[in-house]
Every structure is written in structure tokens, then in C-alpha cells.
mmCIF file with all atom_site columns, C-alpha atoms in Angstrom:
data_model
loop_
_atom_site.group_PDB
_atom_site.id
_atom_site.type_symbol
_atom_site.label_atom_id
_atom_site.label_alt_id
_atom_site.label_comp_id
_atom_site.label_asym_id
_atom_site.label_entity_id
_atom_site.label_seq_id
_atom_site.pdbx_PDB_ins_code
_atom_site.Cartn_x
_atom_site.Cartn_y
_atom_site.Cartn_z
_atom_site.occupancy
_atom_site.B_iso_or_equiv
_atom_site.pdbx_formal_charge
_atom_site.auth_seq_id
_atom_site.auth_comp_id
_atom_site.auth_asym_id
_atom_site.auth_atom_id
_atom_site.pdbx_PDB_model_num
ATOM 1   C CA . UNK V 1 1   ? 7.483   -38.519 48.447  1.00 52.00 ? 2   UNK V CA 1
ATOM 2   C CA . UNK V 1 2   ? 4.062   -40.098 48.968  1.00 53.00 ? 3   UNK V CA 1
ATOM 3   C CA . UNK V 1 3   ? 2.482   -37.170 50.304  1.00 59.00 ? 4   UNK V CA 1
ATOM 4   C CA . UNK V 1 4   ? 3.502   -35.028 46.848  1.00 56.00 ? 5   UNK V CA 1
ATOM 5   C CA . UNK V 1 5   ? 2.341   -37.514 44.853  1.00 59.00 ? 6   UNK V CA 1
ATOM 6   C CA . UNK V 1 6   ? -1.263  -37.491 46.455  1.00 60.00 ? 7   UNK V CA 1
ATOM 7   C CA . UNK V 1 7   ? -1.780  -34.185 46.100  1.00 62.00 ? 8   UNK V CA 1
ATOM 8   C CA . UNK V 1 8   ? -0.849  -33.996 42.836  1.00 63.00 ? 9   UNK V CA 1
ATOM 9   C CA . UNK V 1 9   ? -3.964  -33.765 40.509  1.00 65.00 ? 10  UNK V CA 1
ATOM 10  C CA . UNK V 1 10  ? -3.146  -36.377 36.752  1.00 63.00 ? 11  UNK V CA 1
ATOM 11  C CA . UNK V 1 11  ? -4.008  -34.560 34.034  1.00 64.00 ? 12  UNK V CA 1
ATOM 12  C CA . UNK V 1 12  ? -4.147  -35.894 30.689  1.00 64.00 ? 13  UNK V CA 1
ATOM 13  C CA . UNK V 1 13  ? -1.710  -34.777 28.172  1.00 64.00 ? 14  UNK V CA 1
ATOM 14  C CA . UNK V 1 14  ? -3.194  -32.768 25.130  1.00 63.00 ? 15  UNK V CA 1
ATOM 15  C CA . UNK V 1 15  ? -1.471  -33.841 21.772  1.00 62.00 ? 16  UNK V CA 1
ATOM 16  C CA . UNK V 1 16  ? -1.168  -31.291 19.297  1.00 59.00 ? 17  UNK V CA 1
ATOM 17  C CA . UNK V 1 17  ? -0.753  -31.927 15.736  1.00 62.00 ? 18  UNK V CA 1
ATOM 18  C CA . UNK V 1 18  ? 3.668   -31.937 14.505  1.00 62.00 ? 19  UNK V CA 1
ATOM 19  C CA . UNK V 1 19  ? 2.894   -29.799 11.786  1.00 63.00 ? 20  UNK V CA 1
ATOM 20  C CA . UNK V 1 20  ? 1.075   -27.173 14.218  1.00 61.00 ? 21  UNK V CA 1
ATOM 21  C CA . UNK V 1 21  ? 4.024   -27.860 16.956  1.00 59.00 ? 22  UNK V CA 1
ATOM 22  C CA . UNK V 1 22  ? 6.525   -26.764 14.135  1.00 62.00 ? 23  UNK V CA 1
ATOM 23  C CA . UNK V 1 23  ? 4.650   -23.890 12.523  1.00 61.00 ? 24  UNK V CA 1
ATOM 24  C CA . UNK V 1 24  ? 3.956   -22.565 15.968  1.00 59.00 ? 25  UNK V CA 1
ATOM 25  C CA . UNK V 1 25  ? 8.019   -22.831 17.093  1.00 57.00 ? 26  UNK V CA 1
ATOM 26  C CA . UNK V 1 26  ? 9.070   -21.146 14.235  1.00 55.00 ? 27  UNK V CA 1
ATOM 27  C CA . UNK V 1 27  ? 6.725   -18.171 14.524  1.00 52.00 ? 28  UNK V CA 1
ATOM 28  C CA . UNK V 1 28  ? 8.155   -18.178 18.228  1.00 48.00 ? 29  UNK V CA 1
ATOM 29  C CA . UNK V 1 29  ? 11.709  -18.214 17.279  1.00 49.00 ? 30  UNK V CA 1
ATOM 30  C CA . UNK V 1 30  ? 11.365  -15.605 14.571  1.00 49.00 ? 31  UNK V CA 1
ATOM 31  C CA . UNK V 1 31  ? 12.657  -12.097 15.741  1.00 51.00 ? 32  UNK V CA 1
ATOM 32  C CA . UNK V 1 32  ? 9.422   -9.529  14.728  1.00 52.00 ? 33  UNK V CA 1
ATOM 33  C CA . UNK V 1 33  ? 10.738  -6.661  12.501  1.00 51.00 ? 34  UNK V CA 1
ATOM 34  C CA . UNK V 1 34  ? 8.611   -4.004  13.696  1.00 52.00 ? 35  UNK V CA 1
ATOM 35  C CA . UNK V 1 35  ? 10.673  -1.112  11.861  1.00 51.00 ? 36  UNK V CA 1
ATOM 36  C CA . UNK V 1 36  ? 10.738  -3.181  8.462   1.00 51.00 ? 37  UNK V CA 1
ATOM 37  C CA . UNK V 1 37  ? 6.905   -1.339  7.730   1.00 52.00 ? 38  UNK V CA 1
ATOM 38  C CA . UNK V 1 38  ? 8.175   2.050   8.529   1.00 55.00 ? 39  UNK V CA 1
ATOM 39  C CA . UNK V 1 39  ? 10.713  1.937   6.040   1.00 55.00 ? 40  UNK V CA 1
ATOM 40  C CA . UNK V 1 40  ? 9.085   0.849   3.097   1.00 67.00 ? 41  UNK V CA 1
ATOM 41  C CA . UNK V 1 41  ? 6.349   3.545   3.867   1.00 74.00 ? 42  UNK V CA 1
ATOM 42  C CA . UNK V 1 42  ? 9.097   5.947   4.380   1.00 76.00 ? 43  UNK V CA 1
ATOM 43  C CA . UNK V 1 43  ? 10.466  5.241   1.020   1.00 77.00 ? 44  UNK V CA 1
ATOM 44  C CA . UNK V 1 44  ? 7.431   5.089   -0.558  1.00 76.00 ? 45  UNK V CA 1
ATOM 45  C CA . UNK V 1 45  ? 6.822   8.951   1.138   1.00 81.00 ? 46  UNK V CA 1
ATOM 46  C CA . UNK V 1 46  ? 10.232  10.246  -0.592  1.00 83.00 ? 47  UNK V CA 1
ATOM 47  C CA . UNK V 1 47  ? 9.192   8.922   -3.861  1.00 83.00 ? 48  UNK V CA 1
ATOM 48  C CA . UNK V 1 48  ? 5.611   10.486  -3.356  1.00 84.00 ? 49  UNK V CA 1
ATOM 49  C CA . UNK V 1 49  ? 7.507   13.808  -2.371  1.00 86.00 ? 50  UNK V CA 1
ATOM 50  C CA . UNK V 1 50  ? 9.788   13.403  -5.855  1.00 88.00 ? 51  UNK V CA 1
ATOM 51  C CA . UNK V 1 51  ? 6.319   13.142  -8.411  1.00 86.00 ? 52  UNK V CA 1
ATOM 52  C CA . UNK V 1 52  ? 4.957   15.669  -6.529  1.00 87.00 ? 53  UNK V CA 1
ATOM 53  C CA . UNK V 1 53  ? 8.112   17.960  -6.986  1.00 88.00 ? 54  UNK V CA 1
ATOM 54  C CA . UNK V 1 54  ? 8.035   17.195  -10.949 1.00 87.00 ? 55  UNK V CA 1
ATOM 55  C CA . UNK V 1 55  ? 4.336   17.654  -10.905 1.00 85.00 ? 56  UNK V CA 1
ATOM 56  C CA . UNK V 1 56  ? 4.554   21.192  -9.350  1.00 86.00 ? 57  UNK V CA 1
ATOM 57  C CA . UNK V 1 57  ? 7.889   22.230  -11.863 1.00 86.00 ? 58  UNK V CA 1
ATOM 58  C CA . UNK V 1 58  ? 6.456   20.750  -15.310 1.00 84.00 ? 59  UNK V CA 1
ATOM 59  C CA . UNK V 1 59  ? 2.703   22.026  -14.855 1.00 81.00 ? 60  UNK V CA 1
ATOM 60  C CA . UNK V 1 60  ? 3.621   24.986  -12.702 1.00 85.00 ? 61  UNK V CA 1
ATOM 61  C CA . UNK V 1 61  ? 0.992   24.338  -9.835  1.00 82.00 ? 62  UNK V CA 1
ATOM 62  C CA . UNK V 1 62  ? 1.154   26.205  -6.947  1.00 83.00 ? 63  UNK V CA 1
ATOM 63  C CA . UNK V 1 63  ? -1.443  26.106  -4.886  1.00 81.00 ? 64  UNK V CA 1
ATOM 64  C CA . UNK V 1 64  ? -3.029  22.651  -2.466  1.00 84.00 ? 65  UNK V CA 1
ATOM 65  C CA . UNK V 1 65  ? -3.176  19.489  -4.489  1.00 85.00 ? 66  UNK V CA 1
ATOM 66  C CA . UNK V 1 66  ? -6.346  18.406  -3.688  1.00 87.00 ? 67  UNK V CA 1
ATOM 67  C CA . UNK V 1 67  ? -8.420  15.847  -5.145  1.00 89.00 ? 68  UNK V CA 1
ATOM 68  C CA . UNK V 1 68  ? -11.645 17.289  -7.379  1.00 89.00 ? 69  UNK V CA 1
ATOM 69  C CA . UNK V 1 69  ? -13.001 13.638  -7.703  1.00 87.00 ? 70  UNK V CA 1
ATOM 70  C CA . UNK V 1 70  ? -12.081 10.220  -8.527  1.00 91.00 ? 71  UNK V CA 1
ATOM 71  C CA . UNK V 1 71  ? -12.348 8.194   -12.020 1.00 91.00 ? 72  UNK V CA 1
ATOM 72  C CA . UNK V 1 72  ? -11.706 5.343   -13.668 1.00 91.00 ? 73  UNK V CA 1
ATOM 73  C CA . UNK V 1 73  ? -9.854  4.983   -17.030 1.00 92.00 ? 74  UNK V CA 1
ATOM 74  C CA . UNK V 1 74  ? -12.140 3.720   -19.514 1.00 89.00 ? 75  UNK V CA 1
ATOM 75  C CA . UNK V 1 75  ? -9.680  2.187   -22.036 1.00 88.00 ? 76  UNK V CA 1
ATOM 76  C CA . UNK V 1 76  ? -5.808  2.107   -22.251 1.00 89.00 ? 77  UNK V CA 1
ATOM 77  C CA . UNK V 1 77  ? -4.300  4.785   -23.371 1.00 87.00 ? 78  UNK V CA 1
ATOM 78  C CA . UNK V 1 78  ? -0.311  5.373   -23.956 1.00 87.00 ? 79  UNK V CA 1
ATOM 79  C CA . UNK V 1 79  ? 1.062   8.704   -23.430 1.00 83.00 ? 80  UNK V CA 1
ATOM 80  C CA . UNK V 1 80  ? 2.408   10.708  -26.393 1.00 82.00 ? 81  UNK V CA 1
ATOM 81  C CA . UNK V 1 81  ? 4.033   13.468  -24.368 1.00 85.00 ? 82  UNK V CA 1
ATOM 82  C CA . UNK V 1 82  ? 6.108   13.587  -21.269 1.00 83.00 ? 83  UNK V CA 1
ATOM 83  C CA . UNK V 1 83  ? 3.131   15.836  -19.946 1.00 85.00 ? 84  UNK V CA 1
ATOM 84  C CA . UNK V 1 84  ? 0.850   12.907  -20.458 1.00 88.00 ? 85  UNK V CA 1
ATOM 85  C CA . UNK V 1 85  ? -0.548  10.309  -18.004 1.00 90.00 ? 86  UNK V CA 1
ATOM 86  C CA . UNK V 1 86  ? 0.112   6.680   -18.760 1.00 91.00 ? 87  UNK V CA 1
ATOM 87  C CA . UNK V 1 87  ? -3.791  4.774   -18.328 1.00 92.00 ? 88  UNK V CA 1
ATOM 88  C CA . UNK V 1 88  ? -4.895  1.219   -18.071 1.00 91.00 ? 89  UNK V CA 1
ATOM 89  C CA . UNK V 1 89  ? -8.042  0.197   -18.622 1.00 90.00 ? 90  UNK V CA 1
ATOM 90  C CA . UNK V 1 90  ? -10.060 0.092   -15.411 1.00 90.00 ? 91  UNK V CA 1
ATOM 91  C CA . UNK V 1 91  ? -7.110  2.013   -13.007 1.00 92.00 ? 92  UNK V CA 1
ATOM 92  C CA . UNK V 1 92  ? -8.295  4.182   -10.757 1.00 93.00 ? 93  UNK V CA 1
ATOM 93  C CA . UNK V 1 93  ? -7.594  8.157   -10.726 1.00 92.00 ? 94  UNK V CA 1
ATOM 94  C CA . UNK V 1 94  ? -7.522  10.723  -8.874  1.00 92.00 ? 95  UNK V CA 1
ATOM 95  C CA . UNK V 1 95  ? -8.717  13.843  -10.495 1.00 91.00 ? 96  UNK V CA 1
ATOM 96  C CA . UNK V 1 96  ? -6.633  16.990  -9.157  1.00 89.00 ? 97  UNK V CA 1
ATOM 97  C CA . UNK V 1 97  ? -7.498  19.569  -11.494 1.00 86.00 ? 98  UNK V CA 1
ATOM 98  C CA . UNK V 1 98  ? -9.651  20.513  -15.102 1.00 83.00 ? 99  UNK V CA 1
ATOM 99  C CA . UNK V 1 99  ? -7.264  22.016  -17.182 1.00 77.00 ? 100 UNK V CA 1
ATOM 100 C CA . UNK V 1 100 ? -8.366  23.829  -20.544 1.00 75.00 ? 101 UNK V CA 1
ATOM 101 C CA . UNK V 1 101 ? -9.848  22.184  -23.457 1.00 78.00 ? 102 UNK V CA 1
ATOM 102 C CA . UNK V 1 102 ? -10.339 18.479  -22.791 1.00 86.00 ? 103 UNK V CA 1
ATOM 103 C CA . UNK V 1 103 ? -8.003  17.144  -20.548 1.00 88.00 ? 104 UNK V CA 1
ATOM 104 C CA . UNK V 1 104 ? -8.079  17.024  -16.932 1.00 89.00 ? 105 UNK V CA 1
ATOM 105 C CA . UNK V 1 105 ? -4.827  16.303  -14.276 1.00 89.00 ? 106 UNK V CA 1
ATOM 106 C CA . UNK V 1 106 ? -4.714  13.015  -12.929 1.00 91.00 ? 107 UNK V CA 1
ATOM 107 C CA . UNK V 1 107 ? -2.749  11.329  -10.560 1.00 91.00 ? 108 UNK V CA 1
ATOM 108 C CA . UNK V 1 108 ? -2.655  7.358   -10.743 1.00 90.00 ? 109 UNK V CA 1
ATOM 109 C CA . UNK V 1 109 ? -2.093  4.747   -7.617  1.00 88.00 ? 110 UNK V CA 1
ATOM 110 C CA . UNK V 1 110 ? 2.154   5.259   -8.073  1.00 87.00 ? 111 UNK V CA 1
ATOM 111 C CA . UNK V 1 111 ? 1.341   8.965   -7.576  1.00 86.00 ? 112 UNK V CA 1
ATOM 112 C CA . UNK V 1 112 ? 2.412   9.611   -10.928 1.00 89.00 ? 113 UNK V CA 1
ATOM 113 C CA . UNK V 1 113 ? 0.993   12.847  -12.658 1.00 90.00 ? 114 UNK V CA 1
ATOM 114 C CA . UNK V 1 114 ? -0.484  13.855  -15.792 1.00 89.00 ? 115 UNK V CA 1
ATOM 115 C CA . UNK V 1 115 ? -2.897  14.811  -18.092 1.00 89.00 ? 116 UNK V CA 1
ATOM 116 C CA . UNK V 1 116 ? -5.718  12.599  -19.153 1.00 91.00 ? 117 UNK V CA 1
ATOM 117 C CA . UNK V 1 117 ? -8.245  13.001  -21.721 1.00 89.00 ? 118 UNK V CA 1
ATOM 118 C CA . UNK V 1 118 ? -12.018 13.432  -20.502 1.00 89.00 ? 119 UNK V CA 1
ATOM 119 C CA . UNK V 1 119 ? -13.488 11.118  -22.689 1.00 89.00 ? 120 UNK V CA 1
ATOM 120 C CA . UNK V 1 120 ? -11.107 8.182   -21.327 1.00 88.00 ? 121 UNK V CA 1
ATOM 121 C CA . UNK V 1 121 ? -12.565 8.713   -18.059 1.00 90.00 ? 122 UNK V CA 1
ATOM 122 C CA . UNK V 1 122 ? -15.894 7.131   -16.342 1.00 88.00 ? 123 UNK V CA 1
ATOM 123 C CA . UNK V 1 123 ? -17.268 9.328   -13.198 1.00 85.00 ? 124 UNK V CA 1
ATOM 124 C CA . UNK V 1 124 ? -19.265 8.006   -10.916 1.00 76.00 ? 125 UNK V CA 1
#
């Protein structure tokens, strides 16, 4: 027993704040959902898939969606047809294609598609 005890080096005991002991034991004892990201993204893919179905059947577009530029809505603006984009002042667009007269095809953050007046729109 006495030779154990001389050999053994004292160090002094670091205190840690209880708040900090608790936060840090419950982050411990918490099971990580790794998979809980991939399915939200994987549902938010499927619904992505769905606008982009209705998009290609109600403005019969057949070729790549690709994105032209980008925009942001000048003012709100409801839409009057089913064919019409939805804007809120200051949301940001993607523009996909120029259609005739003075509307272009936009698709919004929710992937939603539609047309939108040129005039509501600020290019950078």
C-alpha cells in the first residue's frame, strides 16, 4: 500500500460548471439520427420530381430545364391563372425560360412553376 501511494502523482480536480456537466450528458446520452436528414431531403426530392412533372404536362416542355438566369420579384403579385406563378416581393427566381410576349417561366424556392411577368422582375 505505501509504495502505490508514492508513486502516485495528486492531481487537482478540475470543476466544471452543473449546467455544462448536464448539457454535455445529455448530448452524450442522445442516440444521433443520422438517417433523419436523408429523409426529409428524400421527400423534399419526390415533391421536386411532382412540380416538375406538372411543369412539363401544363406548359408542354420537353427539353433540359435549365436555368437562363436568376431574379428577384419586384413587388407581390397574386396569380390569376393556374398557369401563373405566385410572387412575393423580394423572393428569389429562377428564370427557366422567355416565353412569348411578356412573361417569362419561373421557378420559385418550393420549386413551384410558372409564368411571371417581366416587368415584376429585377435582373442583376
Amino acid at each position: 500500500r505505501g509504495k502505490d501511494e508514492k508513486n502516485k502523482i495528486w492531481m487537482p480536480k478540475l470543476w466544471m460548471a452543473k449546467e455544462y456537466k448536464d448539457k454535455r450528458k445529455s448530448i452524450d446520452d442522445t442516440e444521433r439520427n443520422i438517417f433523419r436528414f436523408k429523409k426529409s431531403s428524400e421527400e423534399k426530392s419526390k415533391k421536386m420530381e411532382k412540380e416538375e412533372k406538372i411543369f412539363r404536362e401544363t406548359f408542354m416542355f420537353t427539353g433540359e430545364i435549365r436555368v437562363i438566369a436568376r431574379a428577384t420579384a419586384g413587388c407581390s403579385v397574386p396569380s390569376q391563372r393556374r398557369a401563373d406563378l405566385p410572387v412575393t416581393a423580394g423572393e428569389q427566381l429562377d428564370v427557366i425560360a422567355t416565353a412569348q410576349g411578356h412573361a417569362a417561366i419561373c421557378r420559385n424556392a418550393q420549386g413551384r412553376y410558372g409564368y411571371v411577368l417581366v416587368e415584376h422582375l429585377n435582373f442583376r
